[in-house]
Short mmCIF file of C-alpha atoms in Angstrom, two decimals:
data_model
loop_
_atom_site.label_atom_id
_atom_site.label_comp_id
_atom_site.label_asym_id
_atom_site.label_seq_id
_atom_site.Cartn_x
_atom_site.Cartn_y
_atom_site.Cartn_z
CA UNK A 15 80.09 131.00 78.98
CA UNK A 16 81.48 128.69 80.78
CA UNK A 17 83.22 129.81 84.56
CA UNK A 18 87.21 130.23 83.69
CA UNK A 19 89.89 130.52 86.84
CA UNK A 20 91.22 134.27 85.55
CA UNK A 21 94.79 135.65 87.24
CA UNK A 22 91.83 137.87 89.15
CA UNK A 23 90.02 135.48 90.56
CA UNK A 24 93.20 132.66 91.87
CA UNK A 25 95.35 133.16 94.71
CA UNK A 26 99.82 133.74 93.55
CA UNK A 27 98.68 135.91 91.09
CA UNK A 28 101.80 136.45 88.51
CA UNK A 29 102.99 139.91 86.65
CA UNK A 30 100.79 140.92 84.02
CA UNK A 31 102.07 139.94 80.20
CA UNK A 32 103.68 142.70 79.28
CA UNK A 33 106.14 142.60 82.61
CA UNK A 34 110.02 141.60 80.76
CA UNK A 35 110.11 138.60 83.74
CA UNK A 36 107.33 136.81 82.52
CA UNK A 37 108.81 136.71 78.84
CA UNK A 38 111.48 135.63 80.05
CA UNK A 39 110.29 132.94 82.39
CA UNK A 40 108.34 131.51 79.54
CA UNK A 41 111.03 131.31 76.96
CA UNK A 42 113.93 128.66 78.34
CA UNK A 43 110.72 125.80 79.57
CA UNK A 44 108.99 125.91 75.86
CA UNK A 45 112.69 124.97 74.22
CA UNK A 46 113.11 122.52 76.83
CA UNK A 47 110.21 120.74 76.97
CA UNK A 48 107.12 121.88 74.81
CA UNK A 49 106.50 121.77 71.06
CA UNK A 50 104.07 124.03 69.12
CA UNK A 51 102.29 121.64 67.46
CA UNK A 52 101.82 118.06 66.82
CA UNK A 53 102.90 119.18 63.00
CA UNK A 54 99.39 117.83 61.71
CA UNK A 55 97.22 118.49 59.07
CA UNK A 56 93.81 118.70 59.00
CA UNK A 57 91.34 120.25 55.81
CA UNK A 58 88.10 120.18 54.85
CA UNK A 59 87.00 119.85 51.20
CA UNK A 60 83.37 119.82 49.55
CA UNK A 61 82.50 116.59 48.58
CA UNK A 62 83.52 115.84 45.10
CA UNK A 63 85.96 118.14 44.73
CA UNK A 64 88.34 115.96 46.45
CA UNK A 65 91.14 114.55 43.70
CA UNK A 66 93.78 112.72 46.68
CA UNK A 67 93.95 108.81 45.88
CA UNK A 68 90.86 107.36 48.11
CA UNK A 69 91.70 104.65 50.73
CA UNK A 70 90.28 101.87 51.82
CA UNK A 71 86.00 102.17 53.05
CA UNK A 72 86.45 101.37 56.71
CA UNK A 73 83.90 98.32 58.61
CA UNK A 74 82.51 97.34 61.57
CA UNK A 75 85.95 95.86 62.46
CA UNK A 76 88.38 98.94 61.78
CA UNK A 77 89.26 100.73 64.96
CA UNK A 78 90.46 104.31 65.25
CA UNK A 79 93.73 105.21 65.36
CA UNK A 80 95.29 104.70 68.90
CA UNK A 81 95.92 108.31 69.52
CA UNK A 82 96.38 111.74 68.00
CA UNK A 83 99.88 110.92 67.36
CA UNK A 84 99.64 108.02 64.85
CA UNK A 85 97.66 110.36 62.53
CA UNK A 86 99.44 111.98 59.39
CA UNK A 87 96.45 113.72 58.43
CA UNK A 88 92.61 114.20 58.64
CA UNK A 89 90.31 115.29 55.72
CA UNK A 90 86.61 115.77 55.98
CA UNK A 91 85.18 115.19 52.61
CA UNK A 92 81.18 116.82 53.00
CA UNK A 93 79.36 115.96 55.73
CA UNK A 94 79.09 112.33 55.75
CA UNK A 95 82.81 111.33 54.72
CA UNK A 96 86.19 111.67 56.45
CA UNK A 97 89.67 110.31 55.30
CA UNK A 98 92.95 109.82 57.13
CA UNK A 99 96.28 108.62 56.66
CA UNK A 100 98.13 107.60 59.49
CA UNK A 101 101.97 108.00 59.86
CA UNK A 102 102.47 104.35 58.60
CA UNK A 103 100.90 105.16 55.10
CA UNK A 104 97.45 103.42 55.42
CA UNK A 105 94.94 105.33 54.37
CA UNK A 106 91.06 104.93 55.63
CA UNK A 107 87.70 106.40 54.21
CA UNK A 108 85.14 106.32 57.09
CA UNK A 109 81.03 107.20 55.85
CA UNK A 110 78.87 108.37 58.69
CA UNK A 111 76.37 105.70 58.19
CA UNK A 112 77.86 102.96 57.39
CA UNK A 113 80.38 103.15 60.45
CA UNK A 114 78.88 106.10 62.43
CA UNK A 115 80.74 105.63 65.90
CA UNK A 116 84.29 105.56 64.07
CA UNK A 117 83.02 108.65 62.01
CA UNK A 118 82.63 110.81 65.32
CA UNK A 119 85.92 109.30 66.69
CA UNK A 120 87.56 110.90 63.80
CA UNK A 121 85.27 113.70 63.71
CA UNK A 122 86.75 114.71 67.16
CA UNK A 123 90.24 113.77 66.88
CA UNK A 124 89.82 116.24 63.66
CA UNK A 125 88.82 119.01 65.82
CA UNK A 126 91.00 118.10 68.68
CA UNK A 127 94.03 118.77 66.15
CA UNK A 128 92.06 121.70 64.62
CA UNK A 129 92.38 122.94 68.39
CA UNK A 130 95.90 121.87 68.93
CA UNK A 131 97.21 123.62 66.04
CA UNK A 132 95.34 126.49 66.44
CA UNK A 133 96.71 126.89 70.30
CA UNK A 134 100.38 126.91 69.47
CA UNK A 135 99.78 129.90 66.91
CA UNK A 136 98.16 131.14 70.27
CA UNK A 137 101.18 130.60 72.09
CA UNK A 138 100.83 127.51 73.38
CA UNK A 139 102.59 124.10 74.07
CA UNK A 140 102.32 120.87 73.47
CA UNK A 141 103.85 118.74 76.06
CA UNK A 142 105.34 114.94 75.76
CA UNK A 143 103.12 111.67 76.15
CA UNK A 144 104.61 110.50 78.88
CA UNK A 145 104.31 114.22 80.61
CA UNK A 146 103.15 114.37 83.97
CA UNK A 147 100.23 117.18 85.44
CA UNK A 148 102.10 120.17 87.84
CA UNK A 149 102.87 118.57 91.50
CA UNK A 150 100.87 120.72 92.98
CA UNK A 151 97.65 123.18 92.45
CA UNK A 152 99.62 126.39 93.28
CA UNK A 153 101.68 125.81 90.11
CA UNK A 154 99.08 127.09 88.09
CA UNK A 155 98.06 130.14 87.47
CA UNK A 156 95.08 129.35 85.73
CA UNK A 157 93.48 126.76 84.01
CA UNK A 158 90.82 127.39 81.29
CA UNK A 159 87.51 125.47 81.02
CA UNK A 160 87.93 121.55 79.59
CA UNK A 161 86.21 121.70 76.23
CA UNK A 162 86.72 125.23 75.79
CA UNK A 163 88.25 125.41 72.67
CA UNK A 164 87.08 121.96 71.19
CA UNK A 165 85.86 118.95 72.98
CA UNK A 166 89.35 116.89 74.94
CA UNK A 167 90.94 119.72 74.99
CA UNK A 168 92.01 121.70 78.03
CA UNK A 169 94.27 124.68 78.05
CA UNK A 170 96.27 126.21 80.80
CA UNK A 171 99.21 128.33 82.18
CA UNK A 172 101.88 127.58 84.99
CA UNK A 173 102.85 130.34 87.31
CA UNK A 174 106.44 130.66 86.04
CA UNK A 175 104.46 131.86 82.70
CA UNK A 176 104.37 128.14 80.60
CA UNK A 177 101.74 127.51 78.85
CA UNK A 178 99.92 124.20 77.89
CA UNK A 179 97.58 122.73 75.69
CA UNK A 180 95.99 119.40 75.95
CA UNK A 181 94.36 117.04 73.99
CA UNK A 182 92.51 113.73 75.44
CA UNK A 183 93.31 111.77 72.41
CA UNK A 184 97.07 112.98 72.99
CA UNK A 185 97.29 112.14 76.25
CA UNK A 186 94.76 111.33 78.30
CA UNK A 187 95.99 110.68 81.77
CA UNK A 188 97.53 114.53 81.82
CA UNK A 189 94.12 115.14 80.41
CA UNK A 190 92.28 113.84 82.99
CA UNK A 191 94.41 115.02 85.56
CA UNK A 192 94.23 118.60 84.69
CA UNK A 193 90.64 118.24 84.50
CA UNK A 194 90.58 117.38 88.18
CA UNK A 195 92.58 119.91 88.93
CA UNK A 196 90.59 122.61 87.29
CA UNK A 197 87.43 121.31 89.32
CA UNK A 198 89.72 121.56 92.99
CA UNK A 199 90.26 125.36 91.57
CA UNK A 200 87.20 126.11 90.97
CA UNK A 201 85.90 124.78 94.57
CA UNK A 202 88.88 126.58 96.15
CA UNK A 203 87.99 129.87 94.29
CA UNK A 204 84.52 129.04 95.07
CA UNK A 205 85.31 128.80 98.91
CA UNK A 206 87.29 132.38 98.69
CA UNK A 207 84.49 133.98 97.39
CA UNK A 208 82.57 132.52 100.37
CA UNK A 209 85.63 133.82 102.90
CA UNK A 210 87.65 130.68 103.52
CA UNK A 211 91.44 131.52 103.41
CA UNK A 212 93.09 128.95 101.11
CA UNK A 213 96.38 127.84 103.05
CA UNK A 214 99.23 125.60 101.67
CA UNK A 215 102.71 124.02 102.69
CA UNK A 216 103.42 125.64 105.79
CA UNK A 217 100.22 125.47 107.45
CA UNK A 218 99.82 122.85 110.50
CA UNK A 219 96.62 121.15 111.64
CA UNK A 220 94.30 122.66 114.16
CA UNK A 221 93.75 121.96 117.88
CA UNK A 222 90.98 118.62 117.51
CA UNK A 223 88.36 120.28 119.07
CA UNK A 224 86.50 123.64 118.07
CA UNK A 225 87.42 122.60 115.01
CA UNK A 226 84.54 121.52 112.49
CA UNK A 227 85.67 119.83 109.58
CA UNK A 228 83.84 119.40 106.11
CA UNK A 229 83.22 116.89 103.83
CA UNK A 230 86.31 115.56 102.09
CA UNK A 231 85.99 116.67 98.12
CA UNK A 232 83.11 118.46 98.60
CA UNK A 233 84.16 121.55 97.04
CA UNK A 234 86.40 119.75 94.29
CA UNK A 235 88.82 116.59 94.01
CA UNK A 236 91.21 116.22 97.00
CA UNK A 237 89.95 119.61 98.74
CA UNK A 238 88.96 120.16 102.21
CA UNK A 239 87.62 123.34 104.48
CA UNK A 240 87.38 123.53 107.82
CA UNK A 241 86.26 126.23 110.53
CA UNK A 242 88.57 126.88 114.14
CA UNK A 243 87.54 129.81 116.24
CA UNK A 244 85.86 131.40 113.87
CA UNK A 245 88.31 131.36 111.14
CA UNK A 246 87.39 129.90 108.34
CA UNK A 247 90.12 127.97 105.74
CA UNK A 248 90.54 126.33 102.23
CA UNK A 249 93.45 123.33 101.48
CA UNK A 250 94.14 121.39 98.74
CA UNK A 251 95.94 117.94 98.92
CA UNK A 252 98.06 118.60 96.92
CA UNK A 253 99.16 121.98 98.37
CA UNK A 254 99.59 120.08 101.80
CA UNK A 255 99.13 116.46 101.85
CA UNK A 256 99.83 115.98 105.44
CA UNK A 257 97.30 118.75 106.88
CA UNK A 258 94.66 117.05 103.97
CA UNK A 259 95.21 113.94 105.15
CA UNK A 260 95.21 114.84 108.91
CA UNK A 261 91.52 116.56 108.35
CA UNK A 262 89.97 113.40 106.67
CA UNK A 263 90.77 111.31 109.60
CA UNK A 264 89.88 113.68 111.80
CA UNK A 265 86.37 114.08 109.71
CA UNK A 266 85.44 110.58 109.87
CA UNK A 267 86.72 109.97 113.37
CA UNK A 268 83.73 113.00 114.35
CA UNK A 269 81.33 111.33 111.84
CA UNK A 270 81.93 108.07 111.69
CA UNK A 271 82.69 106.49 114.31
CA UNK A 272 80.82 107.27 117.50
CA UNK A 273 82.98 104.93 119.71
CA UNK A 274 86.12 106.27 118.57
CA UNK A 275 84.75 109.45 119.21
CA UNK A 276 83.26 109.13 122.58
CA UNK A 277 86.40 107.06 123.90
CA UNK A 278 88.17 110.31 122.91
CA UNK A 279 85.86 112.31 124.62
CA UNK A 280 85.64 110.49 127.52
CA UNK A 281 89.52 110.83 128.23
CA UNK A 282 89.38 114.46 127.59
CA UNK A 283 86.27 115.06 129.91
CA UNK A 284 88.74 112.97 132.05
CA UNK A 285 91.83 115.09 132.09
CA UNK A 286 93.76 114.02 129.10
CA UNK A 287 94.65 116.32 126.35
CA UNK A 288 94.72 114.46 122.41
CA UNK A 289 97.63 114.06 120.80
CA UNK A 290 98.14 115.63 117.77
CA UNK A 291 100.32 116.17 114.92
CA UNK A 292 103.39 117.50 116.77
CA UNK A 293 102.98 115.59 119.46
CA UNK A 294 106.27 113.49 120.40
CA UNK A 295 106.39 110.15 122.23
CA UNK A 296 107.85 110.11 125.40
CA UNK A 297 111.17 107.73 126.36
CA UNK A 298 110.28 104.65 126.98
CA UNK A 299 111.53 105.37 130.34
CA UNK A 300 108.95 108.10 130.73
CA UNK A 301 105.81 105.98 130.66
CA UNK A 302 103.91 105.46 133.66
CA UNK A 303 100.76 104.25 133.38
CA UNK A 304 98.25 103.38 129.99
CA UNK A 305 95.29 102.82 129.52
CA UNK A 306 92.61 101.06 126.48
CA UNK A 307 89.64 102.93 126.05
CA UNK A 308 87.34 100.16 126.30
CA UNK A 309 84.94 100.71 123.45
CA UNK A 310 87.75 101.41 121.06
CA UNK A 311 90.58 99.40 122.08
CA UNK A 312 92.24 99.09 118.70
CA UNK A 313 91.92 102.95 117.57
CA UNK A 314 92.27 104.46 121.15
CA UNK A 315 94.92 104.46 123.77
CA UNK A 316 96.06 106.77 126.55
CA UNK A 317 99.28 107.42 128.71
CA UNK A 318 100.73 109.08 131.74
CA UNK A 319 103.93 110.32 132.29
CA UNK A 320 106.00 110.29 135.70
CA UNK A 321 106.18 114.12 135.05
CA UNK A 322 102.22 114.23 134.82
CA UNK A 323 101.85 114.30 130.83
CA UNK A 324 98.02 112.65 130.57
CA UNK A 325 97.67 111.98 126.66
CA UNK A 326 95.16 110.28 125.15
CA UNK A 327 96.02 108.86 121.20
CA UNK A 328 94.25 108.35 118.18
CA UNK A 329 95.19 106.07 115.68
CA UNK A 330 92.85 107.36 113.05
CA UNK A 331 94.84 110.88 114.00
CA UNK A 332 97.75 110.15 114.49
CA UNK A 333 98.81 106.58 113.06
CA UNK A 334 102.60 106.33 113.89
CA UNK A 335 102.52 107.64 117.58
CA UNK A 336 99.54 105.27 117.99
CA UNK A 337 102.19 102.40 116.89
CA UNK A 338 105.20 103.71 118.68
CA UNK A 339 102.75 103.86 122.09
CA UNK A 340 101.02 100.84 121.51
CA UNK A 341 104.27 99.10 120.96
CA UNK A 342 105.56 100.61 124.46
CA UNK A 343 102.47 99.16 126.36
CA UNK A 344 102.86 95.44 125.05
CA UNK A 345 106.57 95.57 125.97
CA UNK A 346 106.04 97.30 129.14
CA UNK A 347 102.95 94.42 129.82
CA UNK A 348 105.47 92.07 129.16
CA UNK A 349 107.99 93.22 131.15
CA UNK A 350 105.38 92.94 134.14
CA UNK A 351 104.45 89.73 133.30
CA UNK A 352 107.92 88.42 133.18
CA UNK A 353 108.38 90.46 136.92
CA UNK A 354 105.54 88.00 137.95
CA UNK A 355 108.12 84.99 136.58
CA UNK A 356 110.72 85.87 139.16
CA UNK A 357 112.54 88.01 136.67
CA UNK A 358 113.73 91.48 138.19
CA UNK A 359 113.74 94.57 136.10
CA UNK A 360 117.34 95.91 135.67
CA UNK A 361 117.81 99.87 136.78
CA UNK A 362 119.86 101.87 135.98
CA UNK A 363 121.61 102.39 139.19
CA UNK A 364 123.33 99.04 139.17
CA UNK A 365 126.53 97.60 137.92
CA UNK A 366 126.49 96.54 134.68
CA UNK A 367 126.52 93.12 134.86
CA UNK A 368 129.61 90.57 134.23
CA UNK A 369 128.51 87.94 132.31
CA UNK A 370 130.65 84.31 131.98
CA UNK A 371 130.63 80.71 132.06
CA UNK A 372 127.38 79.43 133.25
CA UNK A 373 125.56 82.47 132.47
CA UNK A 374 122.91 83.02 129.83
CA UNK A 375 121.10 85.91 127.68
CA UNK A 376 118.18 85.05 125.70
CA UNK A 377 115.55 87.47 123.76
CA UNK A 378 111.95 87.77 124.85
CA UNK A 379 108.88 86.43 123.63
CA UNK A 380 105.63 87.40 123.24
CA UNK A 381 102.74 84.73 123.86
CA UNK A 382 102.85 83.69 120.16
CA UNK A 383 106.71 82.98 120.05
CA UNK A 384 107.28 86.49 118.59
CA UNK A 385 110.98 88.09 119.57
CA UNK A 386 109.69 91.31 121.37
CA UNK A 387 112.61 94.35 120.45
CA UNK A 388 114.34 95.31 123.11
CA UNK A 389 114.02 92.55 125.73
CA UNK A 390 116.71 90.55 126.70
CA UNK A 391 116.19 87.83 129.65
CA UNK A 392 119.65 87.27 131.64
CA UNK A 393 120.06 84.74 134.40
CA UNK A 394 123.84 85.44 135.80
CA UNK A 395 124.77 84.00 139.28
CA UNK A 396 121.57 82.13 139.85
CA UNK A 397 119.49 85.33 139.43
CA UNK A 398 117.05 86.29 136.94
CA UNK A 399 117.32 89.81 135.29
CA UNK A 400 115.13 91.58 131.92
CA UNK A 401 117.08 94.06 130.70
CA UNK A 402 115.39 96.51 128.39
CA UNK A 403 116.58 98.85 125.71
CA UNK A 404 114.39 101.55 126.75
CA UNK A 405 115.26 101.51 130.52
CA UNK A 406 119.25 100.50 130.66
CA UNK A 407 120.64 100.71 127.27
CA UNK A 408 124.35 100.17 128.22
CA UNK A 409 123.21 97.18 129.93
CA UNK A 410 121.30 96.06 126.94
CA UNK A 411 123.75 96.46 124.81
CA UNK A 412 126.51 94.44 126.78
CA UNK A 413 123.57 91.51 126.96
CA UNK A 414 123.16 91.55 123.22
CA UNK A 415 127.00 91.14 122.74
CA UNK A 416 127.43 88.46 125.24
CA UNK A 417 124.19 86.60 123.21
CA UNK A 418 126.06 86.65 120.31
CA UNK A 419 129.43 85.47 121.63
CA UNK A 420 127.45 82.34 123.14
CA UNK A 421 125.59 81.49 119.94
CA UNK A 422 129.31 81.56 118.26
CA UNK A 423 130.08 78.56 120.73
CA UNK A 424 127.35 76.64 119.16
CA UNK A 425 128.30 77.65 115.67
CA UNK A 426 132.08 76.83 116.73
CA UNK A 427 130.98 72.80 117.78
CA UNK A 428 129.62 72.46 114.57
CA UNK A 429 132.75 74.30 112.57
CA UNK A 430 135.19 72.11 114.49
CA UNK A 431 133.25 69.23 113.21
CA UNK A 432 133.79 70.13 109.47
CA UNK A 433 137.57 71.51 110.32
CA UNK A 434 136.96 74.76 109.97
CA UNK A 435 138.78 77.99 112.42
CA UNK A 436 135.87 78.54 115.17
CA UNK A 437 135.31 82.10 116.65
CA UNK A 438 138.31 82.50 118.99
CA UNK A 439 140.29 82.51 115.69
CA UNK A 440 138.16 85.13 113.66
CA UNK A 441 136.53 87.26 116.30
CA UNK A 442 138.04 90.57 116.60
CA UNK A 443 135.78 91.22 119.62
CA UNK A 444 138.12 87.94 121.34
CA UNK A 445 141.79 88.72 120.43
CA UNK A 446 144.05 89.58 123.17
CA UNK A 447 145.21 93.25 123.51
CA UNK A 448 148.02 94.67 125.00
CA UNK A 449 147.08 96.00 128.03
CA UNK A 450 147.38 93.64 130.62
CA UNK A 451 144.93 92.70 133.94
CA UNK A 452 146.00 92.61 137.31
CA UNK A 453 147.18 89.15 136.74
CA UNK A 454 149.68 90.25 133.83
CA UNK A 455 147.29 88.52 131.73
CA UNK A 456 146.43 90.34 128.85
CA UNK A 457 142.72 91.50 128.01
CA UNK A 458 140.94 91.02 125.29
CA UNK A 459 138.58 93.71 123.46
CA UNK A 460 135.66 92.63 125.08
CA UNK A 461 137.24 93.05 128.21
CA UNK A 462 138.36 96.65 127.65
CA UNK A 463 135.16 97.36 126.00
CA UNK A 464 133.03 97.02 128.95
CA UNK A 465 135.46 98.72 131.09
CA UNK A 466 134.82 101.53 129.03
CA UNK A 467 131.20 100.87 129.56
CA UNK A 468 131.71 101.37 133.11
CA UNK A 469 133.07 104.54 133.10
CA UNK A 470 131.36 105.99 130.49
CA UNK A 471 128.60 105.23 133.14
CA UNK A 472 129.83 106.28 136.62
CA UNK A 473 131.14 109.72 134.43
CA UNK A 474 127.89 110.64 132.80
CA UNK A 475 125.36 112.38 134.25
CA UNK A 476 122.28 110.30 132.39
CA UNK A 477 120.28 108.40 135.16
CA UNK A 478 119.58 105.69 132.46
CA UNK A 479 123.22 104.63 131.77
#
């Protein structure tokens, strides 16, 4: 007989049968969302003795019914002859050997019905077409061996108590996905049996190294075991995506790609400890040195810290700190480069700059044209500043604004020349204010706004305002 996954042999075993909760669990879902049956009929008859009106002898051009659905009902007349009428009336004869491939189409959709009908007086369901498989593998509490009961047809049980029958011809994406499903069981109950502790949501993925990793899906569809210290574990994708996921990489990284791996191991023999999932990117602020691993300079890169952090990143690993660090050395290079130009890098111990008349705030560029985030160039008083998000964000922020008030003097020569208001007239940021300069002059809400920059920056106690 054919291996079945029992409520012995899977992990979240649920009360036996006969517990009240179960009943009760199963009795609200199946009113909801299952049916019994597919309310069709299906006989067999010897031939000869069959007196229904015959149809019409099916050719080398009729095609089976598109699913189990569109049947009204099957009859097998003998062993060479089937009939069936399908919910729109027609009615079909199909002989084995004149048409033998549509015979066993219908043979088996007969049987799959046979099976279907014969499951609900078992107490099971039948669920919509359009149903979708459980989310996840620790749903079910067990799932019974495809074929088991006739050929396309699967049967199995949630844990809440539910329970499901299937027929390919029915619906065969559920079908096929519960199939898959039952194979991942049976490699997780497989890897069990062989001591591997299956884990799910809440577990987190292991230190890199000590760690050997096998083959993705080679105990089932979408499951993965691994080995750390000794201890042996069991995960399904679908239990944990991220940890699944997080494994694979980490198994092809190790076997391969030998210069990804040896640029990581070069960094560690070197000091540097590899990032992994929790690992956090520092403030921008923060960096102080990085560096390409030369034989993998597109899946490799590694960082210091001013407080001594030495980190060394995989992209394969660890794909969006990879980006996020990556994306701090180019703007960091640039900033160097444009240090080179003349420009000087603002702190964040000076003044917030006072920007007027004459001056001028533009956005950095990388070598292609590209706007780099978080780079603005300033020249203000004949000297050359790049202010950067990262480092001085009040500064940056009082850059951007003063970027956008110029570019509304552009827009305003070319509104005046169609006679419409320019920006004075329609930008709050502009309008006078009642509270009055030294001068008696009153300020506008730029004005007050960066005084309020000020001393929200002499008052706080962050060294980057």
């Amino acid at each position: 007989m054919a291996q079945e996954i029992t409520r012995e042999n899977v992990s979240n075993p649920l009360p036996d049968a006969g517990d009240p909760r179960a009943d009760g669990q199963r009795s609200g879902r199946w009113q909801s969302t299952l049916s019994r049956t597919l309310h069709l009929s299906q006989k067999s008859t010897p031939s000869g003795d069959d007196e229904s009106k015959p149809g019409e002898r099916a050719d080398a051009d009729t095609e089976a019914p598109r699913n189990l659905n569109d049947y009204n009902q099957i009859v097998t007349i003998g062993d060479d002859l089937i009939r069936y009428e399908t919910k729109g009336g027609k009615t079909v004869e199909v002989d084995r050997h004149a048409t033998p491939a549509l015979f066993e189409t219908v043979k088996q959709d007969a049987s799959q019905m046979s099976a279907l009908n014969q499951s609900g007086e078992d107490g099971y369901g039948v669920l919509p077409p359009d149903a979708e498989p459980p989310g996840k593998l620790s749903d079910y509490r067990f799932i019974a061996p495809p074929d088991e009961v006739a050929k396309g047809v699967i049967r199995y049980e949630m844990q809440n108590g539910t329970r499901v029958v299937v027929a390919e011809r029915a619906n065969p994406e559920l079908f096929a996905a519960v199939k898959k499903d039952y194979e991942s069981l049976i490699g997780i109950n497989k890897s069990e049996a062989d001591g591997y502790q299956r884990i799910g949501s809440d577990a987190t993925p292991p230190p890199y190294y000590n760690t050997e990793v096998g083959a993705p899906g080679e105990m089932g569809p979408e499951v993965i075991r691994y080995e750390h210290d000794g201890e042996k574990f069991v995960v399904a994708r679908s239990d944990n995506p991220e940890l699944y996921d997080y494994l694979s990489e980490q198994y092809a990284t190790l076997g391969g790609n030998a210069e990804h791996q040896d640029a990581i191991d070069i960094a560690v023999e070197d000091g540097a400890t590899i990032a992994g999932a929790d690992t956090e990117a520092p403030d921008f602020n923060d960096y102080k040195r990085f560096h390409w691993q030369n034989d993998a300079r597109e899946d490799v890169i590694r960082y210091t810290t001013h407080d001594g952090k030495d980190v060394v990143v995989s992209k394969a690993l660890t794909p969006a700190l990879f980006e996020t660090v990556s994306t701090a050395q180019q703007t960091w290079d640039r900033i160097h480069e444009l240090e080179d130009d003349g420009y000087k890098l603002r702190s964040a111990d000076e003044d917030i700059p006072v920007l007027g008349k004459g001056d001028s705030v533009k956005s950095a560029t990388d070598e292609h044209g590209d706007v780099i985030e978080g780079l603005k160039l300033v020249e203000v008083d004949g000297e050359k500043f790049v202010v950067s998000k990262g480092v001085t964000p009040e500064h940056f922020e009082a850059a951007s604004s003063f970027q956008q008030t110029s570019s509304e003097d552009v827009i305003d020569d070319v509104f005046a020349d169609h006679d419409l208001p320019g920006s004075e007239e329609t930008n709050l940021m502009g309008q006078e204010t009642t509270v009055e300069n030294d001068d008696g002059e009153a300020k506008t809400v730029t004005e007050l706004y960066m005084e309020k920059l000020e001393e929200t920056a002499e008052n706080s106690d962050n060294e980057n305002l």
